[in-house]
Structure formats: structure tokens, C-alpha cells
GROMACS .gro file of C-alpha atoms in nm:
model
  191
    1MET     CA    1   0.000   0.000   0.000
    2SER     CA    2   0.127   0.343  -0.087
    3LEU     CA    3   0.130   0.611   0.181
    4ASP     CA    4   0.000   0.850  -0.085
    5ARG     CA    5  -0.334   0.670  -0.066
    6PHE     CA    6  -0.415   0.865   0.250
    7SER     CA    7  -0.363   1.193   0.065
    8ALA     CA    8  -0.582   1.112  -0.229
    9PHE     CA    9  -0.902   1.071  -0.031
   10SER     CA   10  -0.855   1.186   0.328
   11PHE     CA   11  -1.076   1.455   0.479
   12VAL     CA   12  -0.931   1.463   0.831
   13ASP     CA   13  -0.630   1.693   0.872
   14ARG     CA   14  -0.590   1.646   1.244
   15ILE     CA   15  -0.747   1.461   1.534
   16THR     CA   16  -0.767   1.708   1.822
   17SER     CA   17  -0.915   1.487   2.095
   18THR     CA   18  -1.041   1.139   2.174
   19ASN     CA   19  -1.170   0.983   2.492
   20ASN     CA   20  -1.280   0.645   2.624
   21TYR     CA   21  -1.648   0.742   2.598
   22GLY     CA   22  -1.660   0.714   2.220
   23GLU     CA   23  -1.598   1.080   2.137
   24ILE     CA   24  -1.350   1.204   1.880
   25LYS     CA   25  -1.292   1.553   1.740
   26GLY     CA   26  -1.083   1.683   1.455
   27TYR     CA   27  -1.077   1.922   1.165
   28PHE     CA   28  -1.033   1.949   0.791
   29LYS     CA   29  -0.946   2.261   0.594
   30ILE     CA   30  -1.126   2.268   0.263
   31PRO     CA   31  -0.867   2.335  -0.008
   32GLU     CA   32  -0.883   2.695  -0.130
   33HIS     CA   33  -0.830   2.603  -0.495
   34LEU     CA   34  -1.160   2.415  -0.522
   35ASP     CA   35  -1.468   2.564  -0.686
   36PHE     CA   36  -1.698   2.403  -0.426
   37PHE     CA   37  -1.704   2.128  -0.162
   38PRO     CA   38  -2.021   1.916  -0.167
   39HIS     CA   39  -2.217   1.806   0.140
   40SER     CA   40  -2.144   1.444   0.052
   41LEU     CA   41  -1.776   1.504   0.124
   42VAL     CA   42  -1.861   1.681   0.451
   43ALA     CA   43  -2.051   1.365   0.551
   44GLU     CA   44  -1.751   1.159   0.437
   45ALA     CA   45  -1.521   1.365   0.661
   46ILE     CA   46  -1.739   1.292   0.965
   47GLY     CA   47  -1.746   0.923   0.871
   48GLN     CA   48  -1.368   0.914   0.830
   49LEU     CA   49  -1.324   1.067   1.175
   50ALA     CA   50  -1.552   0.799   1.323
   51ALA     CA   51  -1.356   0.535   1.132
   52TRP     CA   52  -1.028   0.652   1.288
   53TYR     CA   53  -1.179   0.609   1.633
   54ALA     CA   54  -1.317   0.263   1.549
   55MET     CA   55  -0.989   0.142   1.399
   56SER     CA   56  -0.787   0.265   1.697
   57LYS     CA   57  -1.021   0.092   1.944
   58LEU     CA   58  -0.979  -0.237   1.757
   59ASN     CA   59  -0.599  -0.201   1.743
   60PHE     CA   60  -0.614  -0.143   1.367
   61THR     CA   61  -0.716  -0.505   1.299
   62SER     CA   62  -1.049  -0.400   1.142
   63ARG     CA   63  -1.184  -0.104   0.949
   64PRO     CA   64  -1.534   0.022   0.873
   65VAL     CA   65  -1.660   0.039   0.517
   66ALA     CA   66  -1.958   0.203   0.348
   67ALA     CA   67  -2.165   0.336   0.637
   68LEU     CA   68  -2.539   0.389   0.607
   69ALA     CA   69  -2.688   0.700   0.767
   70GLY     CA   70  -3.027   0.684   0.936
   71GLN     CA   71  -3.068   1.060   0.903
   72ILE     CA   72  -2.871   1.345   0.748
   73ASN     CA   73  -2.954   1.709   0.824
   74TYR     CA   74  -2.808   1.974   0.594
   75HIS     CA   75  -2.785   2.316   0.759
   76SER     CA   76  -2.555   2.539   0.554
   77GLU     CA   77  -2.312   2.548   0.266
   78VAL     CA   78  -1.936   2.530   0.304
   79TYR     CA   79  -1.679   2.717   0.099
   80PRO     CA   80  -1.321   2.666  -0.012
   81GLY     CA   81  -1.073   2.779   0.253
   82GLU     CA   82  -1.309   2.716   0.545
   83VAL     CA   83  -1.214   2.483   0.829
   84LEU     CA   84  -1.461   2.209   0.916
   85SER     CA   85  -1.464   2.128   1.287
   86LEU     CA   86  -1.565   1.762   1.300
   87GLU     CA   87  -1.712   1.558   1.585
   88ALA     CA   88  -1.823   1.196   1.605
   89LYS     CA   89  -1.981   1.004   1.890
   90ILE     CA   90  -1.937   0.627   1.871
   91ASP     CA   91  -2.233   0.441   2.018
   92SER     CA   92  -2.091   0.090   1.969
   93CYS     CA   93  -1.789  -0.064   1.806
   94ASP     CA   94  -1.682  -0.426   1.768
   95SER     CA   95  -1.528  -0.644   1.497
   96GLU     CA   96  -1.865  -0.667   1.320
   97SER     CA   97  -1.986  -0.305   1.303
   98VAL     CA   98  -1.958   0.051   1.427
   99THR     CA   99  -2.253   0.280   1.501
  100TYR     CA  100  -2.210   0.654   1.536
  101SER     CA  101  -2.349   1.004   1.496
  102GLY     CA  102  -2.159   1.321   1.416
  103LEU     CA  103  -2.156   1.678   1.299
  104ALA     CA  104  -1.954   1.937   1.112
  105VAL     CA  105  -1.935   2.304   1.209
  106VAL     CA  106  -1.761   2.606   1.057
  107GLY     CA  107  -1.703   2.862   1.332
  108GLU     CA  108  -2.042   2.883   1.505
  109ARG     CA  109  -2.231   2.770   1.192
  110LEU     CA  110  -2.370   2.414   1.194
  111VAL     CA  111  -2.311   2.263   0.851
  112LEU     CA  112  -2.425   1.901   0.863
  113GLU     CA  113  -2.543   1.636   1.110
  114LEU     CA  114  -2.529   1.259   1.070
  115MET     CA  115  -2.747   1.043   1.294
  116ASP     CA  116  -2.783   0.669   1.346
  117CYS     CA  117  -2.500   0.566   1.114
  118THR     CA  118  -2.380   0.206   1.086
  119GLY     CA  119  -2.073   0.078   0.908
  120ALA     CA  120  -1.973  -0.284   0.861
  121MET     CA  121  -1.625  -0.373   0.985
  122LEU     CA  122  -1.390  -0.578   0.768
  123SER     CA  123  -1.042  -0.710   0.827
  124GLN     CA  124  -0.778  -0.438   0.792
  125GLU     CA  125  -0.540  -0.677   0.618
  126GLU     CA  126  -0.776  -0.691   0.319
  127PHE     CA  127  -0.713  -0.319   0.260
  128ASP     CA  128  -0.396  -0.183   0.416
  129ASP     CA  129  -0.098  -0.267   0.632
  130SER     CA  130  -0.224  -0.213   0.988
  131LYS     CA  131   0.111  -0.071   1.101
  132ILE     CA  132   0.100   0.200   0.835
  133VAL     CA  133  -0.261   0.285   0.926
  134GLU     CA  134  -0.160   0.308   1.292
  135LYS     CA  135   0.128   0.541   1.201
  136GLN     CA  136  -0.112   0.763   1.008
  137PHE     CA  137  -0.344   0.774   1.312
  138LYS     CA  138  -0.053   0.876   1.537
  139LEU     CA  139   0.046   1.145   1.288
  140LEU     CA  140  -0.311   1.281   1.284
  141GLU     CA  141  -0.316   1.285   1.666
  142THR     CA  142   0.012   1.474   1.695
  143ILE     CA  143   0.126   1.711   1.421
  144GLY     CA  144  -0.153   1.647   1.170
  145ALA     CA  145  -0.143   1.564   0.802
  146TYR     CA  146   0.098   1.729   0.563
  147GLU     CA  147  -0.025   2.079   0.480
  148ASN     CA  148  -0.164   2.138   0.130
  149ARG     CA  149  -0.149   1.768   0.047
  150LEU     CA  150  -0.467   1.794  -0.161
  151ALA     CA  151  -0.355   2.100  -0.355
  152VAL     CA  152  -0.255   1.900  -0.663
  153VAL     CA  153  -0.548   1.660  -0.674
  154PRO     CA  154  -0.718   1.720  -1.009
  155CYS     CA  155  -1.093   1.773  -1.050
  156ILE     CA  156  -1.312   1.480  -1.149
  157HIS     CA  157  -1.534   1.576  -1.440
  158VAL     CA  158  -1.885   1.448  -1.498
  159THR     CA  159  -1.994   1.381  -1.858
  160ASN     CA  160  -2.293   1.229  -2.037
  161MET     CA  161  -2.531   1.322  -1.756
  162HIS     CA  162  -2.898   1.246  -1.817
  163SER     CA  163  -3.210   1.153  -1.625
  164ASP     CA  164  -3.519   0.954  -1.708
  165ALA     CA  165  -3.889   1.020  -1.641
  166ILE     CA  166  -3.879   0.865  -1.291
  167GLY     CA  167  -3.583   1.075  -1.179
  168THR     CA  168  -3.294   0.831  -1.218
  169LEU     CA  169  -2.975   1.022  -1.286
  170GLU     CA  170  -2.683   0.864  -1.473
  171ALA     CA  171  -2.344   1.006  -1.563
  172CYS     CA  172  -1.987   0.910  -1.646
  173LEU     CA  173  -1.691   1.021  -1.436
  174ILE     CA  174  -1.359   1.099  -1.598
  175ILE     CA  175  -1.094   1.035  -1.333
  176PRO     CA  176  -0.756   1.174  -1.434
  177ALA     CA  177  -0.427   1.018  -1.333
  178LEU     CA  178  -0.235   1.215  -1.071
  179LEU     CA  179   0.047   1.403  -1.235
  180THR     CA  180   0.271   1.408  -0.927
  181THR     CA  181   0.332   1.193  -0.627
  182ILE     CA  182   0.200   1.339  -0.303
  183SER     CA  183   0.345   1.263   0.038
  184ILE     CA  184   0.136   1.313   0.350
  185PHE     CA  185   0.428   1.285   0.586
  186PRO     CA  186   0.643   1.594   0.645
  187ALA     CA  187   1.000   1.551   0.532
  188SER     CA  188   1.115   1.547   0.896
  189SER     CA  189   0.887   1.258   0.997
  190ALA     CA  190   1.048   0.919   1.032
  191ILE     CA  191   0.843   0.619   0.932
   0.00000   0.00000   0.00000
């Protein structure tokens, strides 16, 4: 597994606190070069924060995948350059599943709430080296992710979008290859 994988799709810059009661907090700065940042990625950021808590509690032997949300409340838009303050509350976590709720705030403005979410847990070894994932967690808990690591991620363009009479929407995504290699670890960090 490449360490760059964390940079390509990671929406937690830093974990600011965790406790034994299932609470975790962190933040993510929305890259300034973007045109917009959709609510779906705000929800993903909350889910990723909850996933970090779940993985750490299971000693990085398991990881959650594809959570389902019982309820999502959208409160306000977010804009490039803003910092999302993220919170997740883990209700239960074992090797089978994780259940959680969470929210994202910008300043005093509530952006999004997730409630009654459940994600299935799968074996970490099917995805990543557990030692590398643990090192990334430690990095996020201490100095945080490498600044501006998402600055060179290209936009994904949607083409051939159309809908039918019952409201089904279909489209094609053009996903460009990354032009440069991105490192999430500062040059001074030893791995």
C-alpha cells in the first residue's frame, strides 16, 4: 500500500481529541483552490473521523466500510478555505460493526449532522498494512497531516449526464491520473 493513498481521499487533517467514551474531534481545511465542496464530502469527513476512532479501538485489525446513515440534516453550505470542525460520537464498536453520529461546524455555523449511522467492519489486512494505518493515526493525533497535500489533486469531471422520467440520474466520471506523487508525511517525519 502506498502512503500516498491517505492523501488522495482523506478529509481529516488532524485529530484534536479522543476519549474512552466514544468521542472524537478533529478538523479538515477545505482546499482553497476548489470551486466548491459538496455536502457528501462533509458527511464523508465525519465518517472518516468515526472510522479513525473505530480502527484505533480495535488495534487497527479491522476497518469500517460504506456506512449507512439513518438521518442526514443539511444546515448550511461550506466554501473553499473554510475549516470544518468535526465531531463523532461512537455508540458501539466491535469487529462486526460501528454505530455513530456526528456533525460538522464552521465557526459557530452548523453545517451538517449525521445520525444513526452504521458501518460494517472488515479485516484491515484486506485493505492496508495495519502498522502504516496506525502510524497515520498517530500522525493525525500529533502534528496532523501534511499541509496542502490535496492541492494538486485534479478535479473529477462528470460527462454524459442524463435523467429519465422517474428521476434516475446517470453520468460518467472521468478520473484523471495524478500528475505528481504526493506525500502526506512531512520531510522530517520518520516512518
